[in-house]
Amino acid sequence: VNVYRNHIPSIKLPADSLNVLRELSAKYTLALLTDGFLPGQQLKVQSLEIEKFFKCIVYTEQLGREFWKPSPAGFEKIMQKLNARPERMVYIADNEKKDFIAPNKLGFFTVQLILNACLHASASAEPGAKAQFIIHKISELPALLDRL
């Protein structure tokens, strides 16, 4: 387990995702909220070389496992770090079971990215778990954000 959690992953961001990150980071203030064991999540972020796109990165493991999503703590930490109001925030994620409950309650706009091979496309019975918007390609995101 230690090797799995602490290895340097050999991963690469898809070109379309990288292009969207470049475009959005030039236009908006971006933050990253990630759950999972801290060393593994930090190594993923480093391997993907995406730190430069985000003004703020919150690893919920640093707050405590009880603050992993769907806890609002990570979202609140981002708002605090960015001095941002919830109605100016947009949260994009894929997992309906845990990702949208807190940001919906806080008043964020929420967007679910459902890819063809998405592991989290099944519906959640949890009240408030549905995203307000759904996209099927990351390339659809800039146009959607321009409309919000």
mmCIF file of C-alpha atoms in Angstrom:
data_model
loop_
_atom_site.group_PDB
_atom_site.id
_atom_site.type_symbol
_atom_site.label_atom_id
_atom_site.label_comp_id
_atom_site.label_asym_id
_atom_site.label_seq_id
_atom_site.Cartn_x
_atom_site.Cartn_y
_atom_site.Cartn_z
ATOM 1 C CA VAL A 1 0.000 0.000 0.000
ATOM 2 C CA ASN A 2 2.853 2.378 0.844
ATOM 3 C CA VAL A 3 4.439 1.876 -2.587
ATOM 4 C CA TYR A 4 1.090 2.486 -4.317
ATOM 5 C CA ARG A 5 0.412 5.693 -2.389
ATOM 6 C CA ASN A 6 3.930 7.105 -2.712
ATOM 7 C CA HIS A 7 5.071 6.156 -6.222
ATOM 8 C CA ILE A 8 5.650 8.809 -8.872
ATOM 9 C CA PRO A 9 2.849 8.184 -11.362
ATOM 10 C CA SER A 10 3.524 8.083 -15.078
ATOM 11 C CA ILE A 11 0.507 10.097 -16.194
ATOM 12 C CA LYS A 12 -0.087 12.784 -18.764
ATOM 13 C CA LEU A 13 -2.890 15.279 -19.169
ATOM 14 C CA PRO A 14 -4.847 14.815 -22.418
ATOM 15 C CA ALA A 15 -4.152 17.575 -24.955
ATOM 16 C CA ASP A 16 -7.729 18.886 -24.893
ATOM 17 C CA SER A 17 -7.643 19.173 -21.092
ATOM 18 C CA LEU A 18 -4.315 20.989 -21.205
ATOM 19 C CA ASN A 19 -5.647 23.411 -23.823
ATOM 20 C CA VAL A 20 -8.721 24.159 -21.726
ATOM 21 C CA LEU A 21 -6.609 24.707 -18.598
ATOM 22 C CA ARG A 22 -4.403 27.150 -20.501
ATOM 23 C CA GLU A 23 -7.424 29.025 -21.851
ATOM 24 C CA LEU A 24 -9.270 29.192 -18.546
ATOM 25 C CA SER A 25 -6.245 30.129 -16.442
ATOM 26 C CA ALA A 26 -5.634 33.106 -18.740
ATOM 27 C CA LYS A 27 -9.198 34.302 -18.176
ATOM 28 C CA TYR A 28 -10.255 33.155 -14.694
ATOM 29 C CA THR A 29 -8.782 32.472 -11.269
ATOM 30 C CA LEU A 30 -8.593 28.683 -10.934
ATOM 31 C CA ALA A 31 -8.442 26.511 -7.835
ATOM 32 C CA LEU A 32 -8.064 22.771 -7.422
ATOM 33 C CA LEU A 33 -9.755 20.723 -4.702
ATOM 34 C CA THR A 34 -8.644 17.123 -4.417
ATOM 35 C CA ASP A 35 -9.438 14.248 -2.070
ATOM 36 C CA GLY A 36 -7.235 11.279 -1.415
ATOM 37 C CA PHE A 37 -4.103 10.372 0.442
ATOM 38 C CA LEU A 38 -1.836 13.420 0.482
ATOM 39 C CA PRO A 39 1.441 12.059 -0.953
ATOM 40 C CA GLY A 40 -0.363 10.359 -3.837
ATOM 41 C CA GLN A 41 -2.425 13.426 -4.707
ATOM 42 C CA GLN A 42 0.595 15.729 -4.546
ATOM 43 C CA LEU A 43 2.582 13.378 -6.784
ATOM 44 C CA LYS A 44 -0.266 13.291 -9.326
ATOM 45 C CA VAL A 45 -0.433 17.091 -9.443
ATOM 46 C CA GLN A 46 3.355 17.308 -9.825
ATOM 47 C CA SER A 47 3.482 14.595 -12.514
ATOM 48 C CA LEU A 48 0.755 16.330 -14.508
ATOM 49 C CA GLU A 49 2.645 19.639 -14.153
ATOM 50 C CA ILE A 50 -0.572 21.567 -13.514
ATOM 51 C CA GLU A 51 0.337 23.613 -10.418
ATOM 52 C CA LYS A 52 1.032 26.669 -12.591
ATOM 53 C CA PHE A 53 -2.617 26.870 -13.663
ATOM 54 C CA PHE A 54 -4.040 27.171 -10.146
ATOM 55 C CA LYS A 55 -3.856 30.096 -7.759
ATOM 56 C CA CYS A 56 -4.935 27.790 -4.958
ATOM 57 C CA ILE A 57 -4.708 24.020 -4.436
ATOM 58 C CA VAL A 58 -6.497 22.446 -1.475
ATOM 59 C CA TYR A 59 -5.712 18.858 -0.544
ATOM 60 C CA THR A 60 -8.559 17.850 1.765
ATOM 61 C CA GLU A 61 -6.311 15.267 3.436
ATOM 62 C CA GLN A 62 -4.472 18.230 5.029
ATOM 63 C CA LEU A 63 -7.745 19.282 6.657
ATOM 64 C CA GLY A 64 -8.444 15.740 7.890
ATOM 65 C CA ARG A 65 -10.193 12.773 6.281
ATOM 66 C CA GLU A 66 -13.474 13.805 7.858
ATOM 67 C CA PHE A 67 -13.265 16.841 5.549
ATOM 68 C CA TRP A 68 -13.045 14.891 2.293
ATOM 69 C CA LYS A 69 -15.921 15.554 -0.101
ATOM 70 C CA PRO A 70 -18.865 15.809 0.360
ATOM 71 C CA SER A 71 -17.782 17.965 3.332
ATOM 72 C CA PRO A 72 -18.000 21.699 2.577
ATOM 73 C CA ALA A 73 -14.660 22.362 4.353
ATOM 74 C CA GLY A 74 -12.464 22.216 1.236
ATOM 75 C CA PHE A 75 -14.797 24.503 -0.698
ATOM 76 C CA GLU A 76 -14.903 26.949 2.203
ATOM 77 C CA LYS A 77 -11.093 26.893 2.391
ATOM 78 C CA ILE A 78 -10.859 27.807 -1.291
ATOM 79 C CA MET A 79 -13.333 30.666 -0.879
ATOM 80 C CA GLN A 80 -11.312 31.924 2.088
ATOM 81 C CA LYS A 81 -7.964 31.689 0.250
ATOM 82 C CA LEU A 82 -9.357 33.443 -2.828
ATOM 83 C CA ASN A 83 -11.531 35.880 -0.879
ATOM 84 C CA ALA A 84 -14.394 34.809 -3.145
ATOM 85 C CA ARG A 85 -18.162 34.706 -2.767
ATOM 86 C CA PRO A 86 -19.938 31.417 -3.587
ATOM 87 C CA GLU A 87 -22.096 32.958 -6.312
ATOM 88 C CA ARG A 88 -18.851 33.757 -8.198
ATOM 89 C CA MET A 89 -17.595 30.168 -7.956
ATOM 90 C CA VAL A 90 -18.004 27.340 -10.469
ATOM 91 C CA TYR A 91 -17.139 23.779 -9.487
ATOM 92 C CA ILE A 92 -16.400 21.219 -12.209
ATOM 93 C CA ALA A 93 -16.145 17.522 -11.373
ATOM 94 C CA ASP A 94 -17.337 14.072 -12.415
ATOM 95 C CA ASN A 95 -18.645 12.184 -9.377
ATOM 96 C CA GLU A 96 -22.292 12.888 -8.628
ATOM 97 C CA LYS A 97 -22.170 10.764 -5.487
ATOM 98 C CA LYS A 98 -19.831 13.129 -3.629
ATOM 99 C CA ASP A 99 -18.766 16.127 -5.697
ATOM 100 C CA PHE A 100 -21.782 18.434 -5.955
ATOM 101 C CA ILE A 101 -23.591 18.221 -2.608
ATOM 102 C CA ALA A 102 -21.474 20.811 -0.765
ATOM 103 C CA PRO A 103 -20.961 23.328 -3.590
ATOM 104 C CA ASN A 104 -24.687 23.227 -4.400
ATOM 105 C CA LYS A 105 -25.516 23.973 -0.746
ATOM 106 C CA LEU A 106 -22.936 26.764 -0.656
ATOM 107 C CA GLY A 107 -24.369 28.446 -3.758
ATOM 108 C CA PHE A 108 -21.716 27.607 -6.377
ATOM 109 C CA PHE A 109 -22.535 26.919 -9.999
ATOM 110 C CA THR A 110 -21.835 23.216 -10.573
ATOM 111 C CA VAL A 111 -20.834 21.398 -13.758
ATOM 112 C CA GLN A 112 -20.567 17.640 -14.190
ATOM 113 C CA LEU A 113 -18.150 16.378 -16.816
ATOM 114 C CA ILE A 114 -19.373 13.007 -18.078
ATOM 115 C CA LEU A 115 -16.869 11.374 -20.402
ATOM 116 C CA ASN A 116 -17.539 8.180 -22.375
ATOM 117 C CA ALA A 117 -15.398 6.125 -20.009
ATOM 118 C CA CYS A 118 -16.594 7.994 -16.924
ATOM 119 C CA LEU A 119 -16.670 5.870 -13.792
ATOM 120 C CA HIS A 120 -19.117 8.160 -12.011
ATOM 121 C CA ALA A 121 -21.906 8.680 -14.538
ATOM 122 C CA SER A 122 -24.558 6.835 -12.510
ATOM 123 C CA ALA A 123 -27.212 8.863 -10.738
ATOM 124 C CA SER A 124 -27.108 9.573 -7.022
ATOM 125 C CA ALA A 125 -30.187 9.405 -4.835
ATOM 126 C CA GLU A 126 -28.706 12.011 -2.458
ATOM 127 C CA PRO A 127 -30.717 15.261 -2.400
ATOM 128 C CA GLY A 128 -28.750 18.126 -3.924
ATOM 129 C CA ALA A 129 -26.234 15.786 -5.559
ATOM 130 C CA LYS A 130 -26.988 16.718 -9.167
ATOM 131 C CA ALA A 131 -24.873 19.301 -10.948
ATOM 132 C CA GLN A 132 -26.681 22.263 -12.468
ATOM 133 C CA PHE A 133 -24.981 21.749 -15.832
ATOM 134 C CA ILE A 134 -23.660 18.673 -17.647
ATOM 135 C CA ILE A 135 -21.013 18.593 -20.360
ATOM 136 C CA HIS A 136 -19.656 15.592 -22.257
ATOM 137 C CA LYS A 137 -16.397 17.064 -23.531
ATOM 138 C CA ILE A 138 -13.920 19.244 -21.651
ATOM 139 C CA SER A 139 -13.785 21.490 -24.728
ATOM 140 C CA GLU A 140 -17.404 22.545 -23.998
ATOM 141 C CA LEU A 141 -16.367 24.147 -20.708
ATOM 142 C CA PRO A 142 -15.046 27.562 -21.855
ATOM 143 C CA ALA A 143 -18.252 28.405 -23.745
ATOM 144 C CA LEU A 144 -20.391 27.326 -20.781
ATOM 145 C CA LEU A 145 -18.376 29.467 -18.368
ATOM 146 C CA ASP A 146 -18.708 32.458 -20.686
ATOM 147 C CA ARG A 147 -22.503 32.144 -20.371
ATOM 148 C CA LEU A 148 -22.527 32.069 -16.552
#
